[in-house]
XYZ file of N, CA, C and O in Angstrom:
292
model
N 106.133 89.545 85.310
C 105.795 90.249 86.526
C 106.212 91.717 86.393
O 107.331 92.025 86.010
N 105.329 92.626 86.737
C 105.631 94.050 86.675
C 106.489 94.447 87.868
O 106.392 93.868 88.945
N 107.325 95.461 87.655
C 108.163 95.947 88.748
C 107.321 96.784 89.715
O 106.275 97.309 89.357
N 107.814 96.898 90.935
C 107.123 97.702 91.937
C 107.369 99.177 91.655
O 108.454 99.562 91.226
N 106.370 100.021 91.917
C 106.548 101.452 91.691
C 107.447 102.052 92.769
O 107.029 102.258 93.906
N 108.707 102.309 92.437
C 109.666 102.785 93.425
C 109.294 104.143 93.998
O 109.558 104.409 95.170
N 108.673 104.988 93.203
C 108.238 106.286 93.725
C 107.260 106.104 94.876
O 107.251 106.893 95.815
N 106.488 105.043 94.820
C 105.529 104.766 95.884
C 106.184 104.518 97.224
O 105.645 104.870 98.270
N 107.374 103.926 97.236
C 108.071 103.672 98.497
C 108.531 104.976 99.137
O 108.445 105.147 100.354
N 109.031 105.897 98.328
C 109.420 107.203 98.859
C 108.226 107.973 99.377
O 108.274 108.581 100.454
N 107.151 107.928 98.623
C 105.919 108.585 99.034
C 105.411 107.965 100.328
O 104.991 108.668 101.246
N 105.466 106.640 100.413
C 105.047 105.953 101.636
C 105.866 106.419 102.835
O 105.327 106.720 103.900
N 107.185 106.508 102.681
C 108.054 106.900 103.792
C 107.705 108.293 104.305
O 107.657 108.523 105.516
N 107.445 109.205 103.384
C 107.108 110.573 103.787
C 105.730 110.612 104.442
O 105.545 111.250 105.479
N 104.768 109.912 103.859
C 103.420 109.873 104.443
C 103.442 109.193 105.813
O 102.737 109.613 106.736
N 104.265 108.162 105.972
C 104.376 107.475 107.264
C 104.997 108.399 108.308
O 104.590 108.391 109.470
N 105.973 109.198 107.902
C 106.611 110.128 108.841
C 105.610 111.160 109.343
O 105.555 111.461 110.537
N 104.790 111.664 108.437
C 103.815 112.696 108.797
C 102.491 112.113 109.280
O 101.717 112.826 109.918
N 102.222 110.867 108.947
C 100.899 110.262 109.142
C 99.825 111.158 108.531
O 98.755 111.379 109.093
N 100.146 111.668 107.339
C 99.232 112.565 106.639
C 99.593 112.590 105.158
O 100.753 112.867 104.803
N 98.608 112.331 104.307
C 98.826 112.456 102.873
C 98.951 113.929 102.490
O 99.691 114.283 101.585
N 98.215 114.794 103.173
C 98.255 116.219 102.862
C 99.634 116.802 103.149
O 100.202 117.523 102.321
N 100.197 116.488 104.316
C 101.527 117.007 104.661
C 102.596 116.397 103.764
O 103.551 117.074 103.383
N 102.429 115.129 103.411
C 103.366 114.498 102.478
C 103.305 115.203 101.126
O 104.329 115.459 100.502
N 102.098 115.518 100.686
C 101.925 116.207 99.405
C 102.599 117.575 99.428
O 103.271 117.962 98.464
N 102.460 118.290 100.529
C 103.096 119.602 100.638
C 104.616 119.467 100.566
O 105.272 120.241 99.878
N 105.160 118.488 101.274
C 106.613 118.289 101.260
C 107.112 117.902 99.871
O 108.191 118.316 99.446
N 106.320 117.110 99.151
C 106.734 116.602 97.840
C 106.315 117.518 96.688
O 106.604 117.220 95.536
N 105.587 118.589 96.999
C 105.084 119.511 95.975
C 104.169 118.783 94.984
O 104.286 118.945 93.768
N 103.291 117.963 95.548
C 102.282 117.237 94.777
C 100.917 117.565 95.358
O 100.815 118.198 96.400
N 99.881 117.079 94.691
C 98.550 117.203 95.273
C 98.323 116.042 96.240
O 98.976 114.993 96.148
N 97.388 116.240 97.139
C 97.031 115.177 98.083
C 96.516 113.973 97.317
O 96.805 112.832 97.655
N 95.787 114.207 96.254
C 95.263 113.116 95.433
C 96.361 112.296 94.777
O 96.250 111.075 94.666
N 97.435 112.959 94.345
C 98.554 112.246 93.728
C 99.243 111.349 94.749
O 99.605 110.209 94.447
N 99.412 111.854 95.973
C 100.018 111.046 97.033
C 99.125 109.854 97.342
O 99.590 108.712 97.423
N 97.848 110.096 97.487
C 96.902 109.031 97.780
C 96.921 107.960 96.688
O 96.912 106.753 96.973
N 96.980 108.393 95.438
C 97.001 107.459 94.317
C 98.289 106.627 94.320
O 98.239 105.410 94.092
N 99.431 107.242 94.599
C 100.686 106.492 94.648
C 100.661 105.446 95.761
O 101.102 104.319 95.568
N 100.104 105.821 96.910
C 100.013 104.872 98.032
C 99.065 103.739 97.674
O 99.361 102.565 97.902
N 97.934 104.073 97.081
C 96.959 103.032 96.706
C 97.567 102.067 95.681
O 97.399 100.857 95.784
N 98.299 102.594 94.700
C 98.951 101.727 93.708
C 99.986 100.826 94.368
O 100.080 99.642 94.040
N 100.751 101.371 95.311
C 101.734 100.568 96.029
C 101.035 99.465 96.822
O 101.457 98.308 96.785
N 99.958 99.810 97.505
C 99.210 98.814 98.275
C 98.659 97.718 97.366
O 98.705 96.534 97.721
N 98.151 98.103 96.215
C 97.623 97.114 95.273
C 98.720 96.179 94.780
O 98.514 94.973 94.676
N 99.888 96.724 94.470
C 100.998 95.902 93.975
C 101.542 94.979 95.046
O 101.917 93.847 94.777
N 101.616 95.485 96.295
C 102.107 94.666 97.408
C 101.041 93.723 97.946
O 101.342 92.805 98.704
N 99.779 93.997 97.581
C 98.630 93.261 98.104
C 98.579 93.368 99.638
O 98.298 92.400 100.347
N 98.852 94.592 100.119
C 98.840 94.903 101.545
C 98.158 96.249 101.749
O 98.241 97.127 100.887
N 97.539 96.418 102.898
C 97.043 97.716 103.302
C 98.081 98.303 104.243
O 98.396 97.708 105.270
N 98.650 99.442 103.877
C 99.726 100.048 104.649
C 99.230 101.073 105.658
O 99.877 101.306 106.676
N 98.086 101.693 105.373
C 97.513 102.708 106.260
C 96.061 102.380 106.551
O 95.342 101.890 105.691
N 95.625 102.709 107.768
C 94.205 102.755 108.092
C 93.816 104.209 107.894
O 94.441 105.105 108.467
N 92.821 104.433 107.063
C 92.412 105.794 106.740
C 91.179 106.159 107.558
O 90.151 105.516 107.465
N 91.325 107.202 108.365
C 90.226 107.776 109.124
C 89.956 109.157 108.554
O 90.739 109.659 107.752
N 88.903 109.758 108.996
C 88.621 111.127 108.561
C 89.691 112.039 109.145
O 89.811 112.167 110.355
N 90.513 112.638 108.282
C 91.575 113.576 108.648
C 92.704 112.968 109.477
O 93.403 113.663 110.190
N 92.888 111.660 109.384
C 93.951 111.030 110.177
C 94.319 109.695 109.556
O 93.486 109.012 108.985
N 95.581 109.322 109.679
C 96.082 108.033 109.204
C 96.765 107.302 110.350
O 97.307 107.924 111.260
N 96.748 105.997 110.284
C 97.543 105.150 111.165
C 98.206 104.102 110.297
O 97.627 103.644 109.312
N 99.412 103.714 110.670
C 100.062 102.609 109.972
C 99.412 101.303 110.400
O 99.078 101.124 111.572
N 99.228 100.408 109.459
C 98.744 99.074 109.789
C 99.919 98.238 110.286
O 101.073 98.672 110.225
N 99.641 97.038 110.729
C 100.710 96.119 111.114
C 101.616 95.871 109.918
O 102.838 95.838 110.043
N 101.039 95.731 108.744
C 101.836 95.515 107.524
C 102.694 96.732 107.203
O 103.812 96.600 106.719
N 102.196 97.934 107.461
C 102.940 99.143 107.161
C 103.967 99.505 108.211
O 104.938 100.201 107.921
N 103.775 99.044 109.417
C 104.668 99.412 110.521
C 106.121 99.023 110.315
O 107.003 99.830 110.598
N 106.438 97.820 109.841
C 107.855 97.501 109.653
C 108.554 98.449 108.681
O 109.732 98.737 108.815
N 107.794 98.955 107.699
C 108.382 99.870 106.721
C 108.554 101.256 107.310
O 109.474 101.971 106.973
N 107.654 101.656 108.176
C 107.686 103.014 108.715
C 108.138 103.082 110.157
O 108.083 104.144 110.757
N 108.590 101.973 110.730
C 108.885 101.939 112.161
C 110.017 102.862 112.568
O 110.028 103.372 113.676
N 110.980 103.115 111.704
C 112.096 103.970 112.089
C 111.787 105.440 111.810
O 112.604 106.303 112.067
N 110.592 105.704 111.314
C 110.208 107.066 110.958
C 109.255 107.569 112.024
O 108.219 106.983 112.270
N 109.617 108.663 112.688
C 108.789 109.235 113.753
C 107.974 110.391 113.201
O 108.501 111.217 112.459
N 106.665 110.494 113.606
C 105.863 111.623 113.144
C 106.278 112.922 113.809
O 106.909 112.972 114.794
């Protein structure tokens, strides 16, 4: 069994706080695409969808909420 990508959890926490991959990328000094890729890899490994992606907006899913519940946007 492969280990979980730990960087993805940190990226998730920042993206959940901002509810934005773009703002998370700015805070982490990464590209928006890199943040999106880390989140997608984490979701694939967990076999969960953590965010609902809308045009220019994110929402936490029920699965993502317990992880991001203590983080306020």
